[in-house]
Short mmCIF file of N, CA and C in Angstrom, two decimals:
data_model
loop_
_atom_site.label_atom_id
_atom_site.label_comp_id
_atom_site.label_asym_id
_atom_site.label_seq_id
_atom_site.Cartn_x
_atom_site.Cartn_y
_atom_site.Cartn_z
N UNK A 26 5.61 4.34 -17.86
CA UNK A 26 6.27 5.61 -17.84
C UNK A 26 7.62 5.47 -18.54
N UNK A 27 7.87 6.33 -19.49
CA UNK A 27 9.13 6.33 -20.22
C UNK A 27 10.23 6.95 -19.38
N UNK A 28 11.41 6.34 -19.39
CA UNK A 28 12.53 6.89 -18.61
C UNK A 28 13.08 8.12 -19.31
N UNK A 29 13.36 9.12 -18.54
CA UNK A 29 13.90 10.37 -19.04
C UNK A 29 14.99 10.79 -18.04
N UNK A 30 16.16 11.13 -18.51
CA UNK A 30 17.27 11.47 -17.61
C UNK A 30 17.01 12.70 -16.75
N UNK A 31 16.06 13.52 -17.11
CA UNK A 31 15.74 14.69 -16.30
C UNK A 31 14.54 14.43 -15.38
N UNK A 32 14.21 13.17 -15.21
CA UNK A 32 13.07 12.79 -14.40
C UNK A 32 13.53 12.18 -13.07
N UNK A 33 12.72 12.28 -12.06
CA UNK A 33 12.95 11.62 -10.78
C UNK A 33 12.09 10.36 -10.77
N UNK A 34 12.67 9.23 -10.37
CA UNK A 34 11.95 7.97 -10.35
C UNK A 34 11.27 7.81 -8.99
N UNK A 35 9.96 7.61 -9.00
CA UNK A 35 9.21 7.47 -7.76
C UNK A 35 8.79 6.03 -7.49
N UNK A 36 8.71 5.22 -8.52
CA UNK A 36 8.08 3.90 -8.43
C UNK A 36 9.11 2.78 -8.39
N UNK A 37 8.81 1.74 -7.62
CA UNK A 37 9.58 0.52 -7.69
C UNK A 37 10.66 0.34 -6.66
N UNK A 38 10.53 0.98 -5.51
CA UNK A 38 11.54 0.84 -4.47
C UNK A 38 11.09 -0.20 -3.45
N UNK A 39 11.77 -1.35 -3.45
CA UNK A 39 11.50 -2.40 -2.48
C UNK A 39 12.50 -2.28 -1.35
N UNK A 40 12.03 -2.38 -0.13
CA UNK A 40 12.89 -2.31 1.04
C UNK A 40 12.88 -3.69 1.70
N UNK A 41 13.87 -4.50 1.33
CA UNK A 41 13.89 -5.92 1.73
C UNK A 41 13.75 -6.15 3.22
N UNK A 42 14.22 -5.24 4.04
CA UNK A 42 14.12 -5.41 5.49
C UNK A 42 12.68 -5.31 5.99
N UNK A 43 11.76 -4.91 5.13
CA UNK A 43 10.37 -4.71 5.54
C UNK A 43 9.41 -5.58 4.74
N UNK A 44 9.84 -6.79 4.38
CA UNK A 44 8.99 -7.77 3.69
C UNK A 44 8.85 -8.96 4.63
N UNK A 45 7.61 -9.30 4.96
CA UNK A 45 7.35 -10.36 5.93
C UNK A 45 6.34 -11.36 5.38
N UNK A 46 6.55 -12.65 5.67
CA UNK A 46 5.61 -13.69 5.27
C UNK A 46 4.46 -13.74 6.27
N UNK A 47 3.24 -13.77 5.73
CA UNK A 47 2.04 -13.83 6.57
C UNK A 47 1.02 -14.74 5.90
N UNK A 48 0.05 -15.19 6.67
CA UNK A 48 -1.10 -15.90 6.10
C UNK A 48 -2.02 -14.85 5.50
N UNK A 49 -2.84 -15.28 4.55
CA UNK A 49 -3.86 -14.37 4.00
C UNK A 49 -5.20 -15.08 4.01
N UNK A 50 -6.21 -14.38 4.47
CA UNK A 50 -7.56 -14.94 4.47
C UNK A 50 -8.22 -14.62 3.14
N UNK A 51 -9.16 -15.43 2.76
CA UNK A 51 -9.81 -15.24 1.47
C UNK A 51 -8.98 -15.86 0.36
N UNK A 52 -9.44 -15.72 -0.84
CA UNK A 52 -8.77 -16.29 -2.00
C UNK A 52 -7.95 -15.22 -2.70
N UNK A 53 -6.68 -15.52 -2.94
CA UNK A 53 -5.83 -14.62 -3.71
C UNK A 53 -5.07 -15.44 -4.74
N UNK A 54 -4.67 -14.76 -5.81
CA UNK A 54 -3.91 -15.39 -6.89
C UNK A 54 -2.73 -14.48 -7.24
N UNK A 55 -1.94 -14.92 -8.19
CA UNK A 55 -0.80 -14.11 -8.64
C UNK A 55 -1.26 -12.74 -9.15
N UNK A 56 -2.48 -12.64 -9.64
CA UNK A 56 -3.00 -11.36 -10.14
C UNK A 56 -3.21 -10.34 -9.03
N UNK A 57 -3.18 -10.78 -7.78
CA UNK A 57 -3.36 -9.87 -6.64
C UNK A 57 -2.05 -9.25 -6.16
N UNK A 58 -0.94 -9.65 -6.75
CA UNK A 58 0.34 -9.04 -6.39
C UNK A 58 0.26 -7.54 -6.69
N UNK A 59 0.69 -6.74 -5.72
CA UNK A 59 0.64 -5.29 -5.88
C UNK A 59 -0.57 -4.65 -5.25
N UNK A 60 -1.50 -5.44 -4.74
CA UNK A 60 -2.69 -4.88 -4.10
C UNK A 60 -2.43 -4.60 -2.62
N UNK A 61 -3.24 -3.72 -2.06
CA UNK A 61 -3.12 -3.33 -0.67
C UNK A 61 -3.76 -4.38 0.24
N UNK A 62 -3.14 -4.56 1.41
CA UNK A 62 -3.70 -5.47 2.41
C UNK A 62 -3.85 -4.74 3.74
N UNK A 63 -4.75 -5.26 4.56
CA UNK A 63 -4.93 -4.78 5.93
C UNK A 63 -4.83 -5.98 6.85
N UNK A 64 -4.69 -5.73 8.13
CA UNK A 64 -4.63 -6.83 9.09
C UNK A 64 -5.99 -7.49 9.21
N UNK A 65 -6.00 -8.82 9.26
CA UNK A 65 -7.21 -9.58 9.54
C UNK A 65 -7.19 -9.88 11.02
N UNK A 66 -8.00 -9.19 11.78
CA UNK A 66 -7.96 -9.31 13.23
C UNK A 66 -8.61 -10.59 13.74
N UNK A 67 -9.14 -11.43 12.84
CA UNK A 67 -9.75 -12.70 13.25
C UNK A 67 -8.71 -13.78 13.51
N UNK A 68 -7.47 -13.58 13.05
CA UNK A 68 -6.44 -14.60 13.22
C UNK A 68 -5.07 -13.95 13.31
N UNK A 69 -4.17 -14.53 14.11
CA UNK A 69 -2.82 -13.96 14.20
C UNK A 69 -2.02 -14.15 12.91
N UNK A 70 -1.10 -13.24 12.66
CA UNK A 70 -0.19 -13.32 11.50
C UNK A 70 -0.93 -13.42 10.18
N UNK A 71 -2.09 -12.77 10.09
CA UNK A 71 -2.94 -12.89 8.90
C UNK A 71 -3.34 -11.52 8.38
N UNK A 72 -3.30 -11.38 7.06
CA UNK A 72 -3.78 -10.18 6.39
C UNK A 72 -4.92 -10.56 5.46
N UNK A 73 -5.58 -9.54 4.92
CA UNK A 73 -6.64 -9.72 3.93
C UNK A 73 -6.52 -8.59 2.92
N UNK A 74 -7.11 -8.78 1.75
CA UNK A 74 -7.16 -7.67 0.80
C UNK A 74 -7.88 -6.52 1.46
N UNK A 75 -7.34 -5.32 1.35
CA UNK A 75 -7.90 -4.16 2.04
C UNK A 75 -9.35 -3.92 1.62
N UNK A 76 -10.23 -3.91 2.61
CA UNK A 76 -11.65 -3.66 2.40
C UNK A 76 -11.93 -2.17 2.53
N UNK A 77 -13.17 -1.79 2.34
CA UNK A 77 -13.56 -0.38 2.36
C UNK A 77 -13.17 0.28 3.68
N UNK A 78 -12.41 1.34 3.60
CA UNK A 78 -11.94 2.16 4.72
C UNK A 78 -10.94 1.47 5.65
N UNK A 79 -10.41 0.31 5.27
CA UNK A 79 -9.37 -0.34 6.06
C UNK A 79 -8.08 0.45 6.00
N UNK A 80 -7.35 0.46 7.10
CA UNK A 80 -6.01 1.04 7.14
C UNK A 80 -5.10 0.14 6.31
N UNK A 81 -4.29 0.72 5.45
CA UNK A 81 -3.37 -0.05 4.62
C UNK A 81 -2.19 -0.49 5.47
N UNK A 82 -2.07 -1.81 5.69
CA UNK A 82 -0.96 -2.37 6.45
C UNK A 82 0.25 -2.57 5.55
N UNK A 83 0.00 -2.93 4.29
CA UNK A 83 1.09 -3.18 3.37
C UNK A 83 0.60 -3.49 1.97
N UNK A 84 1.48 -4.11 1.20
CA UNK A 84 1.25 -4.40 -0.21
C UNK A 84 1.73 -5.81 -0.49
N UNK A 85 0.95 -6.58 -1.26
CA UNK A 85 1.36 -7.95 -1.59
C UNK A 85 2.55 -7.91 -2.54
N UNK A 86 3.64 -8.55 -2.11
CA UNK A 86 4.85 -8.64 -2.89
C UNK A 86 4.92 -9.97 -3.63
N UNK A 87 4.42 -11.02 -2.98
CA UNK A 87 4.48 -12.37 -3.57
C UNK A 87 3.36 -13.20 -2.95
N UNK A 88 2.80 -14.13 -3.75
CA UNK A 88 1.78 -15.08 -3.28
C UNK A 88 2.35 -16.48 -3.38
N UNK A 89 2.20 -17.25 -2.31
CA UNK A 89 2.67 -18.63 -2.32
C UNK A 89 1.52 -19.56 -1.97
N UNK A 90 1.12 -20.39 -2.93
CA UNK A 90 0.04 -21.36 -2.72
C UNK A 90 0.61 -22.59 -2.03
N UNK A 91 0.25 -22.78 -0.80
CA UNK A 91 0.69 -23.96 -0.04
C UNK A 91 -0.52 -24.88 0.16
N UNK A 92 -1.21 -25.17 -0.95
CA UNK A 92 -2.44 -25.95 -0.86
C UNK A 92 -2.22 -27.32 -0.25
N UNK A 93 -1.03 -27.92 -0.43
CA UNK A 93 -0.75 -29.21 0.19
C UNK A 93 -0.77 -29.10 1.72
N UNK A 94 -0.57 -27.88 2.24
CA UNK A 94 -0.62 -27.64 3.68
C UNK A 94 -1.95 -27.00 4.08
N UNK A 95 -2.77 -26.68 3.10
CA UNK A 95 -4.08 -26.09 3.37
C UNK A 95 -4.06 -24.60 3.64
N UNK A 96 -2.98 -23.90 3.25
CA UNK A 96 -2.90 -22.46 3.48
C UNK A 96 -2.32 -21.75 2.26
N UNK A 97 -2.53 -20.46 2.24
CA UNK A 97 -1.87 -19.59 1.28
C UNK A 97 -1.13 -18.54 2.08
N UNK A 98 0.11 -18.27 1.70
CA UNK A 98 0.86 -17.21 2.37
C UNK A 98 1.20 -16.12 1.36
N UNK A 99 1.49 -14.95 1.87
CA UNK A 99 1.91 -13.84 1.04
C UNK A 99 3.11 -13.18 1.69
N UNK A 100 3.98 -12.63 0.87
CA UNK A 100 5.03 -11.75 1.36
C UNK A 100 4.44 -10.36 1.31
N UNK A 101 4.47 -9.68 2.44
CA UNK A 101 3.86 -8.36 2.55
C UNK A 101 4.94 -7.30 2.74
N UNK A 102 4.94 -6.32 1.84
CA UNK A 102 5.82 -5.16 1.99
C UNK A 102 5.12 -4.19 2.95
N UNK A 103 5.74 -3.94 4.09
CA UNK A 103 5.12 -3.02 5.04
C UNK A 103 5.69 -1.61 4.94
N UNK A 104 6.78 -1.47 4.22
CA UNK A 104 7.38 -0.16 3.95
C UNK A 104 7.79 -0.18 2.48
N UNK A 105 7.30 0.77 1.70
CA UNK A 105 7.57 0.74 0.26
C UNK A 105 7.32 2.09 -0.37
N UNK A 106 7.71 2.19 -1.63
CA UNK A 106 7.38 3.31 -2.50
C UNK A 106 7.03 2.67 -3.83
N UNK A 107 5.74 2.37 -4.01
CA UNK A 107 5.29 1.61 -5.18
C UNK A 107 3.85 1.97 -5.55
N UNK A 108 3.42 1.33 -6.65
CA UNK A 108 2.05 1.53 -7.14
C UNK A 108 1.05 0.70 -6.34
N UNK A 109 -0.12 1.29 -6.15
CA UNK A 109 -1.28 0.57 -5.63
C UNK A 109 -2.45 0.88 -6.56
N UNK A 110 -3.28 -0.09 -6.86
CA UNK A 110 -4.44 0.19 -7.71
C UNK A 110 -5.42 1.11 -6.97
N UNK A 111 -6.02 2.06 -7.67
CA UNK A 111 -6.89 3.03 -7.01
C UNK A 111 -8.24 3.14 -7.71
N UNK A 112 -9.17 3.71 -6.97
CA UNK A 112 -10.46 4.06 -7.51
C UNK A 112 -10.79 5.48 -7.06
N UNK A 113 -11.55 6.19 -7.85
CA UNK A 113 -11.95 7.54 -7.49
C UNK A 113 -10.83 8.54 -7.62
N UNK A 114 -11.14 9.76 -7.20
CA UNK A 114 -10.17 10.86 -7.28
C UNK A 114 -9.25 10.83 -6.07
N UNK A 115 -7.96 10.84 -6.33
CA UNK A 115 -6.93 10.90 -5.29
C UNK A 115 -5.95 11.97 -5.72
N UNK A 116 -5.49 12.77 -4.76
CA UNK A 116 -4.57 13.85 -5.09
C UNK A 116 -3.19 13.61 -4.48
N UNK A 117 -2.19 14.19 -5.10
CA UNK A 117 -0.82 14.12 -4.58
C UNK A 117 -0.81 14.77 -3.19
N UNK A 118 -0.15 14.11 -2.25
CA UNK A 118 -0.07 14.60 -0.89
C UNK A 118 -1.13 14.01 0.03
N UNK A 119 -2.14 13.37 -0.55
CA UNK A 119 -3.19 12.75 0.25
C UNK A 119 -2.70 11.42 0.81
N UNK A 120 -3.46 10.84 1.70
CA UNK A 120 -3.25 9.47 2.18
C UNK A 120 -4.33 8.61 1.57
N UNK A 121 -4.10 7.28 1.58
CA UNK A 121 -5.11 6.36 1.04
C UNK A 121 -5.49 5.32 2.08
N UNK A 122 -6.70 4.78 1.90
CA UNK A 122 -7.23 3.67 2.69
C UNK A 122 -7.82 2.66 1.71
N UNK A 123 -8.19 1.51 2.22
CA UNK A 123 -8.80 0.50 1.37
C UNK A 123 -10.11 0.96 0.77
N UNK A 124 -10.36 0.47 -0.44
CA UNK A 124 -11.64 0.74 -1.12
C UNK A 124 -12.37 -0.55 -1.41
N UNK A 125 -11.75 -1.70 -1.05
CA UNK A 125 -12.33 -3.01 -1.30
C UNK A 125 -11.48 -3.78 -2.30
N UNK A 126 -11.34 -5.08 -2.07
CA UNK A 126 -10.63 -5.99 -2.97
C UNK A 126 -9.17 -5.59 -3.21
N UNK A 127 -8.54 -4.91 -2.24
CA UNK A 127 -7.14 -4.54 -2.37
C UNK A 127 -6.87 -3.26 -3.12
N UNK A 128 -7.92 -2.59 -3.54
CA UNK A 128 -7.81 -1.30 -4.23
C UNK A 128 -7.86 -0.21 -3.16
N UNK A 129 -7.29 0.96 -3.44
CA UNK A 129 -7.31 2.06 -2.47
C UNK A 129 -8.07 3.26 -3.00
N UNK A 130 -8.41 4.14 -2.06
CA UNK A 130 -9.10 5.40 -2.38
C UNK A 130 -8.56 6.47 -1.44
N UNK A 131 -8.92 7.71 -1.69
CA UNK A 131 -8.47 8.81 -0.84
C UNK A 131 -8.98 8.63 0.58
N UNK A 132 -8.13 8.90 1.56
CA UNK A 132 -8.51 8.81 2.97
C UNK A 132 -9.08 10.15 3.42
N UNK A 133 -9.96 10.09 4.40
CA UNK A 133 -10.54 11.32 4.95
C UNK A 133 -9.52 12.09 5.78
N UNK A 134 -8.56 11.37 6.38
CA UNK A 134 -7.54 12.01 7.21
C UNK A 134 -6.17 11.44 6.85
N UNK A 135 -5.12 12.16 7.21
CA UNK A 135 -3.76 11.70 6.93
C UNK A 135 -3.44 10.46 7.75
N UNK A 136 -2.61 9.59 7.18
CA UNK A 136 -2.16 8.39 7.88
C UNK A 136 -0.69 8.15 7.57
N UNK A 137 -0.22 6.94 7.76
CA UNK A 137 1.20 6.62 7.60
C UNK A 137 1.59 6.36 6.15
N UNK A 138 0.85 6.92 5.21
CA UNK A 138 1.24 6.82 3.81
C UNK A 138 0.93 8.14 3.12
N UNK A 139 1.62 8.38 2.01
CA UNK A 139 1.39 9.61 1.26
C UNK A 139 1.46 9.30 -0.23
N UNK A 140 0.58 9.90 -0.99
CA UNK A 140 0.53 9.73 -2.43
C UNK A 140 1.54 10.67 -3.08
N UNK A 141 2.46 10.10 -3.88
CA UNK A 141 3.49 10.89 -4.55
C UNK A 141 3.15 11.22 -6.00
N UNK A 142 2.33 10.35 -6.63
CA UNK A 142 1.93 10.56 -8.03
C UNK A 142 0.62 9.84 -8.26
N UNK A 143 -0.12 10.31 -9.27
CA UNK A 143 -1.43 9.73 -9.57
C UNK A 143 -1.48 9.38 -11.05
N UNK A 144 -1.84 8.13 -11.35
CA UNK A 144 -2.04 7.67 -12.71
C UNK A 144 -3.52 7.46 -12.95
N UNK A 145 -3.86 6.92 -14.09
CA UNK A 145 -5.26 6.68 -14.43
C UNK A 145 -5.92 5.71 -13.48
N UNK A 146 -5.29 4.57 -13.23
CA UNK A 146 -5.89 3.55 -12.37
C UNK A 146 -4.98 3.13 -11.21
N UNK A 147 -4.00 3.96 -10.91
CA UNK A 147 -3.08 3.65 -9.81
C UNK A 147 -2.58 4.95 -9.18
N UNK A 148 -2.02 4.78 -7.96
CA UNK A 148 -1.30 5.86 -7.30
C UNK A 148 0.05 5.30 -6.87
N UNK A 149 1.06 6.14 -6.84
CA UNK A 149 2.35 5.75 -6.28
C UNK A 149 2.35 6.25 -4.84
N UNK A 150 2.50 5.31 -3.93
CA UNK A 150 2.38 5.59 -2.51
C UNK A 150 3.69 5.33 -1.80
N UNK A 151 4.05 6.20 -0.89
CA UNK A 151 5.16 5.93 0.02
C UNK A 151 4.53 5.55 1.35
N UNK A 152 4.80 4.31 1.78
CA UNK A 152 4.28 3.79 3.06
C UNK A 152 5.42 3.69 4.03
N UNK A 153 5.34 4.40 5.15
CA UNK A 153 6.40 4.40 6.16
C UNK A 153 6.13 3.39 7.25
#
């Protein structure tokens, strides 16, 4: 998006007080930064890439490979105003849920997030 002085900026607001380190189940790489995650209820302090219809817990901010310790951790933004990759039709004002592999889709009901803008393959979401 080209910057224009008569435009309002919606994307790219990080709220440092709401970034937490957690374990992540499954395999993730640096390419997964920016994808949606949900809680993995099989283990404490663990998230996973948001699967189909999962509630969006947050967004991957950073991936840290701690293979020497046998784990991978991620920094998870739990409150943000940023892009999430999307699939299908999503409208401004809607909420999103997981669609699989960290991608989101339109939710059937409102939740703790709202879509502020829609791009070709992403949505800008405000997560409270």
